[in-house]
Coordinates of C-alpha atoms in Angstrom, one line a residue:
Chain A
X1 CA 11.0 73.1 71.5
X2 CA 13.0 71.1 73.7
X3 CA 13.6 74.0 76.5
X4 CA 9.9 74.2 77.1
X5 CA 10.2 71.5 79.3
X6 CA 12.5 74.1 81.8
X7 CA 10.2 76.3 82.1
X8 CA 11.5 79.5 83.5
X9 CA 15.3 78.5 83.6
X10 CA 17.5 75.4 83.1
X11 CA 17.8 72.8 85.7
X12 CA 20.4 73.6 88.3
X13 CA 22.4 70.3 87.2
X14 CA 22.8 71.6 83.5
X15 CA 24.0 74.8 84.8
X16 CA 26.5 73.2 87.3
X17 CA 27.7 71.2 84.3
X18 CA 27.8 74.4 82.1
X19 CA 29.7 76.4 84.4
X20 CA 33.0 77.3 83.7
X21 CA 34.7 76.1 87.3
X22 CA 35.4 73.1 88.2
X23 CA 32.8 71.5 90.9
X24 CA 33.0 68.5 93.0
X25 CA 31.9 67.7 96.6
X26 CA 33.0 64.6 98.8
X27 CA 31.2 63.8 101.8
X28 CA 32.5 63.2 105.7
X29 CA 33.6 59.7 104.0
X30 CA 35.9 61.5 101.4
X31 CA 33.3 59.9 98.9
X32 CA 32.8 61.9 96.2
X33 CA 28.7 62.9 95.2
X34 CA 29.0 65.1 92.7
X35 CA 31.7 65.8 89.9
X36 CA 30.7 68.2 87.4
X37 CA 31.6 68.1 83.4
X38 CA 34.8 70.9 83.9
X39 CA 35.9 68.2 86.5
X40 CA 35.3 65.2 84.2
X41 CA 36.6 66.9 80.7
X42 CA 40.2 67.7 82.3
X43 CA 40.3 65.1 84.7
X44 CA 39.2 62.7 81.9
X45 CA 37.4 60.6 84.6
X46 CA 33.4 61.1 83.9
X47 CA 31.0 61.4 87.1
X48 CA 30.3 57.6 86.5
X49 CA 33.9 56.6 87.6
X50 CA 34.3 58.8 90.2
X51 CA 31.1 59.3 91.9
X52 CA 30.3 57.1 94.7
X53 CA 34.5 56.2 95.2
X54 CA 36.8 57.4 97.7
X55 CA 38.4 60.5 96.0
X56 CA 42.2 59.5 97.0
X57 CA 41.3 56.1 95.8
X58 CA 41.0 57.5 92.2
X59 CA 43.3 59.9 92.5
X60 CA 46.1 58.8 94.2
X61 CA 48.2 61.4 93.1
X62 CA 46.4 63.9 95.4
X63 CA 48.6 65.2 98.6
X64 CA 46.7 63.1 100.8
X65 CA 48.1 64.3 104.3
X66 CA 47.7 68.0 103.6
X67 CA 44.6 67.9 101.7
X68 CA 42.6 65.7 104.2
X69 CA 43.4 68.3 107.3
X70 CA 42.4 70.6 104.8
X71 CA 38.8 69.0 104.1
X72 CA 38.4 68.1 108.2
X73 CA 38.8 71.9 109.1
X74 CA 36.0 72.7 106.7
X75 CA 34.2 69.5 108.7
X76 CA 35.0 70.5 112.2
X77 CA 34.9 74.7 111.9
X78 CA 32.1 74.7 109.5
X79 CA 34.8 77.6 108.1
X80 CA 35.4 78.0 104.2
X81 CA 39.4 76.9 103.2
X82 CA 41.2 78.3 100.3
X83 CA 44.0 77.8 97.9
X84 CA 46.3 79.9 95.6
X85 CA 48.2 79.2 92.5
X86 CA 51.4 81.3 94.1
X87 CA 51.7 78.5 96.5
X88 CA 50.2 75.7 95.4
X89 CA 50.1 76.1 91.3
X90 CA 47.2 73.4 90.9
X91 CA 45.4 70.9 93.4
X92 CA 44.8 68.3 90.8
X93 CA 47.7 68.4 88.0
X94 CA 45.4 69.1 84.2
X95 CA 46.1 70.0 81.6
X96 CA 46.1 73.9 80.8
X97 CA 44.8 75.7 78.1
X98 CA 48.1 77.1 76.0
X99 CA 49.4 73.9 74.5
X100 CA 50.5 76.1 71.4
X101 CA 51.5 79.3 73.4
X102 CA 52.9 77.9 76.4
X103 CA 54.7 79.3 79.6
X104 CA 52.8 76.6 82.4
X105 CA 53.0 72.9 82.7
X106 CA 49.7 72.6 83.8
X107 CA 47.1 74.5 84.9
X108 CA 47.1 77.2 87.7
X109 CA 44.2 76.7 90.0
X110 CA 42.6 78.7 92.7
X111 CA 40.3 76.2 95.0
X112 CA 37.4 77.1 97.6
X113 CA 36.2 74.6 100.0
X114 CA 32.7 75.4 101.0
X115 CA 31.1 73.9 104.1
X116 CA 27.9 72.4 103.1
X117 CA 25.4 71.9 106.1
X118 CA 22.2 69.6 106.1
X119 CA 19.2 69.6 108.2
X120 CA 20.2 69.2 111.6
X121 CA 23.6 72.2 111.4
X122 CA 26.2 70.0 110.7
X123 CA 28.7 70.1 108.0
X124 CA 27.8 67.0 105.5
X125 CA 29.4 68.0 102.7
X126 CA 32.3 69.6 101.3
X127 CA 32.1 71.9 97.8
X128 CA 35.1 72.1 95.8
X129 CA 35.9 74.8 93.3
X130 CA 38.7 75.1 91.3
X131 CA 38.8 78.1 89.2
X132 CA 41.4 78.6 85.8
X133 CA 44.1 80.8 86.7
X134 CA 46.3 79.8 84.0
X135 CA 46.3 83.1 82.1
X136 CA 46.6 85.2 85.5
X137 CA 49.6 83.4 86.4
X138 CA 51.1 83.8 83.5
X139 CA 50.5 87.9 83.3
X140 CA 51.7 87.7 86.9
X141 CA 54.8 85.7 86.1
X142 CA 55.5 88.2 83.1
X143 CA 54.9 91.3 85.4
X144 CA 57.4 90.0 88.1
X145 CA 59.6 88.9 85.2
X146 CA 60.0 92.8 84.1
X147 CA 60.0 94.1 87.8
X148 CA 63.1 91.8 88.0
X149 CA 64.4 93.5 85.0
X150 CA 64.0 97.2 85.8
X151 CA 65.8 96.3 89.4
X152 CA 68.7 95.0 87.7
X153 CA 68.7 97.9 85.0
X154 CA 67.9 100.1 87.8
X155 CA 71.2 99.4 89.9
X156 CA 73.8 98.8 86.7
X157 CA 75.9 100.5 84.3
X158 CA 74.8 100.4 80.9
X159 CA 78.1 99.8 78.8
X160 CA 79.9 98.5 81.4
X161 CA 77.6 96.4 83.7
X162 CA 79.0 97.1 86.8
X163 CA 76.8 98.9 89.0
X164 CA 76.4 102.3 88.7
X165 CA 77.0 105.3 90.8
X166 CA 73.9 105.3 92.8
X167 CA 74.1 101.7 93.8
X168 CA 77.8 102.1 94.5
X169 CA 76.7 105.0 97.2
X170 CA 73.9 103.2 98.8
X171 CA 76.1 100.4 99.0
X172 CA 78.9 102.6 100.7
X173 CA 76.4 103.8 103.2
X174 CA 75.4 100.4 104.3
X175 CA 78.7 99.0 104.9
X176 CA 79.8 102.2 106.6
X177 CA 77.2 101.9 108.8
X178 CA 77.7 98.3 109.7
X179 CA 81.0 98.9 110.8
X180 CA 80.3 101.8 113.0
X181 CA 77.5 99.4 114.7
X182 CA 79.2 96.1 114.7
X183 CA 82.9 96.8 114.0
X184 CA 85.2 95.9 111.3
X185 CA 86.9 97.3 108.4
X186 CA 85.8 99.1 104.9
X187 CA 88.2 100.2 102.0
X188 CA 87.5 102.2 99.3
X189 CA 89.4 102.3 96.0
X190 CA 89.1 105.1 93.3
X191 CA 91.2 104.1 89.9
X192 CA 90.9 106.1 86.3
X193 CA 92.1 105.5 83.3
X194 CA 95.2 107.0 82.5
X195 CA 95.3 109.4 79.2
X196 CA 91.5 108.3 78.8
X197 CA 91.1 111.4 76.3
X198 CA 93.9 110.4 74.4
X199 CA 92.9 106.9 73.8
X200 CA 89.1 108.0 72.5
X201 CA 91.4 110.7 70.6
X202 CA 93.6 108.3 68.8
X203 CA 91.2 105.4 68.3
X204 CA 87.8 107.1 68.4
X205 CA 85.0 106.5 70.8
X206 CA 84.3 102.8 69.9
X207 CA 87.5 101.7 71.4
X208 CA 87.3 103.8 74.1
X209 CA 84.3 101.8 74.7
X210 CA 85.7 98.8 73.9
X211 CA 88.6 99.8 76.9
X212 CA 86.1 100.2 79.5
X213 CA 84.1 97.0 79.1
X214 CA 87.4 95.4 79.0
X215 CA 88.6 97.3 82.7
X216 CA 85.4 95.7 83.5
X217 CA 86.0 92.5 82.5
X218 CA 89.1 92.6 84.6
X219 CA 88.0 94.1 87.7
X220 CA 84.8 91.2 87.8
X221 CA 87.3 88.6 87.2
X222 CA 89.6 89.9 90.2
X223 CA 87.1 90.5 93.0
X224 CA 86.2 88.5 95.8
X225 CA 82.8 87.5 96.8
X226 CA 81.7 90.3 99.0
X227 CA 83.2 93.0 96.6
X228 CA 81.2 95.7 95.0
X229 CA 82.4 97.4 91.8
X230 CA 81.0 99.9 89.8
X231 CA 81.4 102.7 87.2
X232 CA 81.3 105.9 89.2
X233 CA 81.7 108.1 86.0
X234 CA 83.3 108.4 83.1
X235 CA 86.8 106.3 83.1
X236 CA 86.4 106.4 86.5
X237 CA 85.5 103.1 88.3
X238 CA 85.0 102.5 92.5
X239 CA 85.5 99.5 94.4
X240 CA 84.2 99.0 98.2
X241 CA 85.9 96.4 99.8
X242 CA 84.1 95.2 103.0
X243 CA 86.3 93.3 105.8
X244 CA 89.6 94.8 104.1
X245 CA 91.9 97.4 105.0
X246 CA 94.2 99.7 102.9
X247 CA 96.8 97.3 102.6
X248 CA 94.5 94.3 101.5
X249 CA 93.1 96.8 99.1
X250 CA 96.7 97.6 97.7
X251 CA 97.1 94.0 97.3
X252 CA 93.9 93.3 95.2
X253 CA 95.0 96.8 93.1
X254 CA 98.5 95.0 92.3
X255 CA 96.8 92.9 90.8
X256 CA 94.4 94.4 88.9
X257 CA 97.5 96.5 87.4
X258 CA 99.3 92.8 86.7
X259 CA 95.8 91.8 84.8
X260 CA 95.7 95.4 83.1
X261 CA 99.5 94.8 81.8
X262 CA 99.2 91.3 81.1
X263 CA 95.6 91.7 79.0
X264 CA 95.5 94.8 77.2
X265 CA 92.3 96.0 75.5
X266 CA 91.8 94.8 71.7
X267 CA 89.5 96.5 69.5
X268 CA 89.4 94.6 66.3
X269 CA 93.0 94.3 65.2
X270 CA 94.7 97.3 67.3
X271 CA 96.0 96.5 70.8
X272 CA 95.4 99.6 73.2
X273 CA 97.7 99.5 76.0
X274 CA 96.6 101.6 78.7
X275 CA 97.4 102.1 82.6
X276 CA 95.1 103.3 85.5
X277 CA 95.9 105.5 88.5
X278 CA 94.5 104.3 91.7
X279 CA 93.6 106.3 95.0
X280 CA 93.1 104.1 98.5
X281 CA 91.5 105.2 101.2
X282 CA 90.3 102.9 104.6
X283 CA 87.8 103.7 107.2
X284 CA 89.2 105.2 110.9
X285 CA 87.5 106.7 113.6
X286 CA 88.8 110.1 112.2
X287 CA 86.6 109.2 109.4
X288 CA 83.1 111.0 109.5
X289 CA 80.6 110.1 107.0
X290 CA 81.1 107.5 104.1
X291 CA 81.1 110.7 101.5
X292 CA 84.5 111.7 103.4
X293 CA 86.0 108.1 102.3
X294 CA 85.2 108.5 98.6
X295 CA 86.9 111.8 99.3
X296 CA 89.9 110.7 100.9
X297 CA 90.1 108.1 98.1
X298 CA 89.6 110.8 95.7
X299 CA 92.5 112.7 96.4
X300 CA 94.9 110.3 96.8
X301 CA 94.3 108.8 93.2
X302 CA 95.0 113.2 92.9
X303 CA 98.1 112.2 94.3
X304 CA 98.6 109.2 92.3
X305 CA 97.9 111.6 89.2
X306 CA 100.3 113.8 90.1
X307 CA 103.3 111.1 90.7
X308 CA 103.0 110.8 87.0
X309 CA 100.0 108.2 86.6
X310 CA 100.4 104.4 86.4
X311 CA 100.5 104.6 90.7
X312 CA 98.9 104.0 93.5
X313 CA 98.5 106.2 96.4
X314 CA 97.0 105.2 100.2
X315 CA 95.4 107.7 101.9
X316 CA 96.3 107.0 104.8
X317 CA 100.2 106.8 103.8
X318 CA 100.1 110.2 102.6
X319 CA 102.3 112.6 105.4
X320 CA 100.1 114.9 107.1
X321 CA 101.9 118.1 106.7
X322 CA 102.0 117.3 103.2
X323 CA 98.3 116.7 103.2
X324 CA 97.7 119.8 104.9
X325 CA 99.7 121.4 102.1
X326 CA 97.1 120.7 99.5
X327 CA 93.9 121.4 101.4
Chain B
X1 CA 32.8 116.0 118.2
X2 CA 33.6 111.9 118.2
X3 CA 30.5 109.4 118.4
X4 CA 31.6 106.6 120.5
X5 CA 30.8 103.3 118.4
X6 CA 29.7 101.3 120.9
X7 CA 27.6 102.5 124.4
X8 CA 29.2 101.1 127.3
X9 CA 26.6 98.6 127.8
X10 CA 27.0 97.7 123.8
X11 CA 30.2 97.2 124.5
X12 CA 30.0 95.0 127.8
X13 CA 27.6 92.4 126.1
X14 CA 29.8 92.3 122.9
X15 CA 33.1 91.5 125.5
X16 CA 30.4 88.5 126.7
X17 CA 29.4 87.1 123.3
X18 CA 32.9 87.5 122.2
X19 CA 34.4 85.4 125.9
X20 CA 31.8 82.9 124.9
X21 CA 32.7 82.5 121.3
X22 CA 36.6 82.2 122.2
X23 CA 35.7 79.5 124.4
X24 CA 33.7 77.6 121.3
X25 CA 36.7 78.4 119.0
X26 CA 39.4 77.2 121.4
X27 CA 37.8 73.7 121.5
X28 CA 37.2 73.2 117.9
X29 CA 40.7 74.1 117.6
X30 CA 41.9 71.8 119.8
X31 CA 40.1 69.2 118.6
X32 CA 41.5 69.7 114.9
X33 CA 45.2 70.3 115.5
X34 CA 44.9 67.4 118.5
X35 CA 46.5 69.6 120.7
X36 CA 45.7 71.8 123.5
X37 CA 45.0 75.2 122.0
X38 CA 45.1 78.9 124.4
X39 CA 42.9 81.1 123.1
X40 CA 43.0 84.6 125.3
X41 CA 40.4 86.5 126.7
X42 CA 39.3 89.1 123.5
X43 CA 40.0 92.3 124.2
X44 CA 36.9 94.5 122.6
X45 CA 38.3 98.4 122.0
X46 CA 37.4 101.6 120.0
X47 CA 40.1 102.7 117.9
X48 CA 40.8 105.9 115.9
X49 CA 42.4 105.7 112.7
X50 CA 45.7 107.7 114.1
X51 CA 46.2 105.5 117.0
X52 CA 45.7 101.8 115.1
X53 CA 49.6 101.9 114.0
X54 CA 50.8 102.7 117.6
X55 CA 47.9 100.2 118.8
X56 CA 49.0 97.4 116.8
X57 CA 53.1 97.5 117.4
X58 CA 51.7 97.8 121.2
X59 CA 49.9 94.6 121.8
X60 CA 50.8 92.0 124.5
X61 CA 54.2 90.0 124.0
X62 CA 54.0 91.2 120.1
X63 CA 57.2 90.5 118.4
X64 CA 58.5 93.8 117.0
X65 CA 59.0 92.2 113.4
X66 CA 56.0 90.2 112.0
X67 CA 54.8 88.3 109.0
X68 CA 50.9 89.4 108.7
X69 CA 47.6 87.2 106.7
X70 CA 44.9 89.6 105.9
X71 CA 41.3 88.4 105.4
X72 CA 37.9 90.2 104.8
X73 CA 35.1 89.0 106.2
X74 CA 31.0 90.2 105.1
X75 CA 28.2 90.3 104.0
X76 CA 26.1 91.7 107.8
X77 CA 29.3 93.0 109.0
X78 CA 32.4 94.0 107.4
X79 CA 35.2 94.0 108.1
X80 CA 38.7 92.9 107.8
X81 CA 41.0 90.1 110.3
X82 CA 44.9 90.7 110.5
X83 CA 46.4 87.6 112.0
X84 CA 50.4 88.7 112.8
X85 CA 52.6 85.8 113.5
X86 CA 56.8 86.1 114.6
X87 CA 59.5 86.2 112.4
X88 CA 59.6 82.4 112.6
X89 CA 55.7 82.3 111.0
X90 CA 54.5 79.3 112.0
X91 CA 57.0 76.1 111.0
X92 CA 56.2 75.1 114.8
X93 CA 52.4 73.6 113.5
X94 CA 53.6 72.7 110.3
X95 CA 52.6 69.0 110.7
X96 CA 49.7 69.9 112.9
X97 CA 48.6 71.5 109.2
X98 CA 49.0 68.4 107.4
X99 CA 52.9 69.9 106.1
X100 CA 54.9 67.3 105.5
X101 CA 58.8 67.4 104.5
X102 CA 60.4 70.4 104.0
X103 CA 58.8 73.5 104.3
X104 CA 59.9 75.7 101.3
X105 CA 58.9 79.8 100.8
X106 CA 55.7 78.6 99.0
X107 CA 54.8 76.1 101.3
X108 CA 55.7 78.6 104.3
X109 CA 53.5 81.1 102.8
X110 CA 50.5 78.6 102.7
X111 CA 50.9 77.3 106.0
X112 CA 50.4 81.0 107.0
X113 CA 47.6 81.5 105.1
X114 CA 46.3 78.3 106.1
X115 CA 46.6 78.5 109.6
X116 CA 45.7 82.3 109.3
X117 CA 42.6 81.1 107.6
X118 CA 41.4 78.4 110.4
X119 CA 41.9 81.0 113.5
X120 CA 40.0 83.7 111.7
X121 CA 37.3 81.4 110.6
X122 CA 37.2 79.9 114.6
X123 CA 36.7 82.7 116.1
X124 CA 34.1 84.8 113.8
X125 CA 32.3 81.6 113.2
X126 CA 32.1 81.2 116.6
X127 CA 31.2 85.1 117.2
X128 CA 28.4 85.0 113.9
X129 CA 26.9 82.4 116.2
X130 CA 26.6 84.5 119.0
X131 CA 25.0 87.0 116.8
X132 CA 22.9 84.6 115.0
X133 CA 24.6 85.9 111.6
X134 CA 26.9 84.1 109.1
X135 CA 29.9 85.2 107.8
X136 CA 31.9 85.0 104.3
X137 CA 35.3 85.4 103.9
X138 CA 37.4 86.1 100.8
X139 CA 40.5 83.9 100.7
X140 CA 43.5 85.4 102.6
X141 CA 46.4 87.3 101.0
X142 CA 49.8 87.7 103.2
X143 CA 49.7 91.6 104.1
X144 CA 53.5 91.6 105.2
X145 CA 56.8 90.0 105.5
X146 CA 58.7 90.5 108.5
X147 CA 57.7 94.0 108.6
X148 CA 58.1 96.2 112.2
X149 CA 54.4 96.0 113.0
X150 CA 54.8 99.9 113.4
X151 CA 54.3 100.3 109.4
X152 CA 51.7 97.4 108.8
X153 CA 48.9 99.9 108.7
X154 CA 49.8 103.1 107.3
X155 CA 47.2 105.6 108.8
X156 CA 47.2 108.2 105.7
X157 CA 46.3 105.0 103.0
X158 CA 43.1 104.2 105.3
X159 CA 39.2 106.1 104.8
X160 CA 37.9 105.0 108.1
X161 CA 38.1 107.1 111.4
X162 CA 37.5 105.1 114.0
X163 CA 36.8 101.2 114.4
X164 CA 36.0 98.6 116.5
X165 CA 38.9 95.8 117.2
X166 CA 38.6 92.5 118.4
X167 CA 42.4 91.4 119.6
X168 CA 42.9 87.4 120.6
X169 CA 46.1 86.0 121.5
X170 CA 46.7 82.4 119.9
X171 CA 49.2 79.9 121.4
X172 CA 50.0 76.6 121.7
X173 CA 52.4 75.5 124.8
X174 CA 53.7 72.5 123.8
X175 CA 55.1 73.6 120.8
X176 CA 56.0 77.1 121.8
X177 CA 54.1 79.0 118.7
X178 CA 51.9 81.9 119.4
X179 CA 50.3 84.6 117.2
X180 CA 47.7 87.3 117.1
X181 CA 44.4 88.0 115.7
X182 CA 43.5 91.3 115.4
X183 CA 39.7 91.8 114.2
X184 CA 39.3 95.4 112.6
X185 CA 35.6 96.5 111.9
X186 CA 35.1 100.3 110.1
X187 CA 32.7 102.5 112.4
X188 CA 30.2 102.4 109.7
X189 CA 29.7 99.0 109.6
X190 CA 28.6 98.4 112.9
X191 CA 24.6 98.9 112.5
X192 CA 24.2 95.3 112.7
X193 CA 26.2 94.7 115.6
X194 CA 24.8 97.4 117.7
X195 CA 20.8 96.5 116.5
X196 CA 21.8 92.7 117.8
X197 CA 23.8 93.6 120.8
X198 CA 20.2 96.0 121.6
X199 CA 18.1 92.8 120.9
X200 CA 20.0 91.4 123.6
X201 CA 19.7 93.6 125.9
X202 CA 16.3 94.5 125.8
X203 CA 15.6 90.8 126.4
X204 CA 17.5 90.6 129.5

């Protein structure tokens, strides 16, 4: 038998040929000595074209520069260097192993660079390994992929897509504590749907749907950059307007109520007209904590209720004796 | 009852052979980024597991926010290196690194870790040598992104009590970049370093 002739175990060259990282080591010349089989089957350059040459002479392709200061800090430090796939996907650009599955242009890599003294303590040579990390990265890209996912589901309304009520109250928090460090102003607009119960009454629950995603629709196509909307129950939607005050909020609720009037919801072939109620509130210094500006928003869309609907109602336009009257 | 780590005299020759390793790891430095490189005088401490958090916010001239490379170092002593850099990380060495262009977050990130790498690698190289030991490193991993240093080591997530740290100060005049090494090694890892730092001693 032909592995008599090893004896106890294979020679080290067949094993660094059989091993499943790539190998390669370039001396204090950048001239490559060694270039194992992994190297050579991806590469598709064998040993004999590439040993004994200049590696950036063969491959040209190689960031030069970078990789050079690289191999001279091995040199000099006598210090191990490293690379990963989340900076640097691949040091040399092969092809990866999911032609038929996909997901990666080329392969992911992970690369050592080992010092390699000789006799007298010096750093002669330089071993390179580059290790597979194809499948890794793509678990990894696939992970962060779904954490993405669950963020956005975590902060946004379901039916609507607006965000939802908890985002809408960490948001408030932040801007209200913005202003009180660095000034400024911060409105807060309530609105509901008029006669909501009516409307899912009348046309059932899939148009009432259909209404709300349409509201949506409307308020996303009238806010400005730095606006934040979201469904805060219900019919009940909540706008916090950073760098605006009551009357700039007025003005983006007029219209929102032009939009409403001008585009009612459909649902199939039936038109649903419908009307909100809107309740206004800006932040003062008499203003506390942001819960008491969702309040003060809250009860002037009260207000707004009470007029009749189809309104809007400031908070801060509200007479005081005739707030006091409904404390 | 606390067993100090180090005896005093343990801890005087370790303060030498770490002055003398700085002084080896400043000039190799130098010599690779072509510039002139600062290396501070180590400082060599005892620290308890309740006080690193407080210890680490309160080094000299730390920034308060800070991007942190971790790194673990073995096989005769273990142990793990946090280098800390500012808010700006490092974009003042870029093309000392061989960075060319502009830097993007990936290329930020391995400029850290690249620079992280070289400054651990200088000094415990140069430190191993002084202890006639070799060390192996895994490949560094960034730890935190401009994070208060306060919270980069949570006390209650870490199953030492007390260890020995190796602080160095990094900085380069010219182009106005410093950062910190901070060189953290559990209390029961320390057997070879106290057997060598004995050696020593009893060959005086």
């Amino acid at each position: 038998m032909s592995t008599q002739a090893w004896h106890a175990s294979p020679p080290l060259e067949y094993i660094i040929d059989h091993v499943n990282v790539g190998l390669f080591v370039v001396n204090r010349d950048f001239e490559v000595v060694l270039w194992n089989r992994f190297m050579a089957l991806h590469s598709g350059k064998t040993a004999e074209e590439v040993v004994g040459h200049n590696l950036f002479d063969t491959f040209p392709e190689l960031p030069q520069r970078w990789l050079q200061q690289k191999l001279r800090s091995v040199f000099l430090l006598k210090n191990a260097a490293f690379t990963a796939w989340e900076q640097r996907p691949y040091l040399f650009k092969f092809p990866h192993n999911r032609p038929i599955t996909g997901g990666v242009d080329s392969m992911r890599q992970n690369c050592t660079f080992q010092p390699i003294t000789d006799d007298s303590g010096e750093v002669a040579y330089v071993c390179v390994s580059i290790f597979d990390m194809t499948d890794a990265s793509i678990y990894q890209e696939r992970l962060q992929e779904t954490k993405r996912q669950l963020e956005e589901i975590s902060v946004r309304d379901g039916l609507t897509h607006l965000f939802n009520r908890r985002y809408l109250e960490a948001c408030l928090y932040t801007e209200f504590d913005r202003v009180r460090r660095y000034g400024g102003r911060l409105s807060v607009i309530i609105l509901d749907i008029d006669h909501f119960k009516y409307i899912n009454d009348t046309y059932g629950h899939p148009t009432g749907d259909t209404v709300l995603i349409h509201l949506a629709e409307i308020l996303r196509n009238n806010l400005r950059a730095s606006d934040i909307a979201g469904r805060y129950g219900g019919e009940e939607f909540a706008l916090i307007l950073p760098n605006t005050d009551p009357a700039g909020a007025a003005t983006l609720t007029e219209r929102i109520r032009h939009a409403i009037a001008e585009h009612p919801a459909r649902h199939g072939d039936t038109v649903v007209p419908f009307s909100i109620s809107v309740g206004i509130s800006g932040l003062t210094d008499a203003v506390p904590e942001p819960e008491a500006l969702v309040k003060n928003a809250d009860l002037a869309l009260y207000r707004a209720k009470a007029n009749g609907r189809d309104s809007v109602v400031r908070y801060d336009e509200i007479a005081a004796d005739d707030l006091s009257d409904s404390q | 009852m606390t067993v100090e780590p180090l005896t005093e005299d343990q801890s005087d020759a370790l303060q030498e052979l770490a002055n003398i390793a700085m002084g080896r790891a400043g000039k190799s430095l130098s010599t690779l980024l072509d510039s002139f490189v600062i290396l501070s005088v180590p400082r060599v401490t005892v620290v308890d597991v309740g006080d690193v958090a407080d210890t680490v916010a309160r080094m000299a001239n730390a920034p308060e926010i800070g991007t942190a490379v971790r790194q673990a170092f073995f096989p005769t002593v273990r142990g793990e290196a946090i280098t800390i850099f500012g808010p700006e990380g490092c974009r003042e060495i870029a093309d000392l690194m061989g960075h060319e262009g502009e830097l993007g977050d990936s290329q930020e990130q391995e400029l850290l870790l690249d620079t992280a790498n070289i400054l651990v690698g200088a000094v415990l190289n140069g430190l191993g040598e002084q202890m006639e030991t070799e060390f192996k490193y895994t490949p560094p991993s960034i730890l935190a992104v401009r994070t208060p240093l306060q919270q980069l080591l949570n006390a209650e997530n870490l199953d030492w009590t007390c260890a020995l740290l190796i602080e160095v100060n990094f900085s380069l005049d010219e182009r106005g970049f410093t950062c910190h090494m901070l060189t953290l090694m559990p209390e029961n890892s320390l057997d070879y370093i106290r057997r060598t730092l004995d050696e020593m001693l009893e060959d005086l």
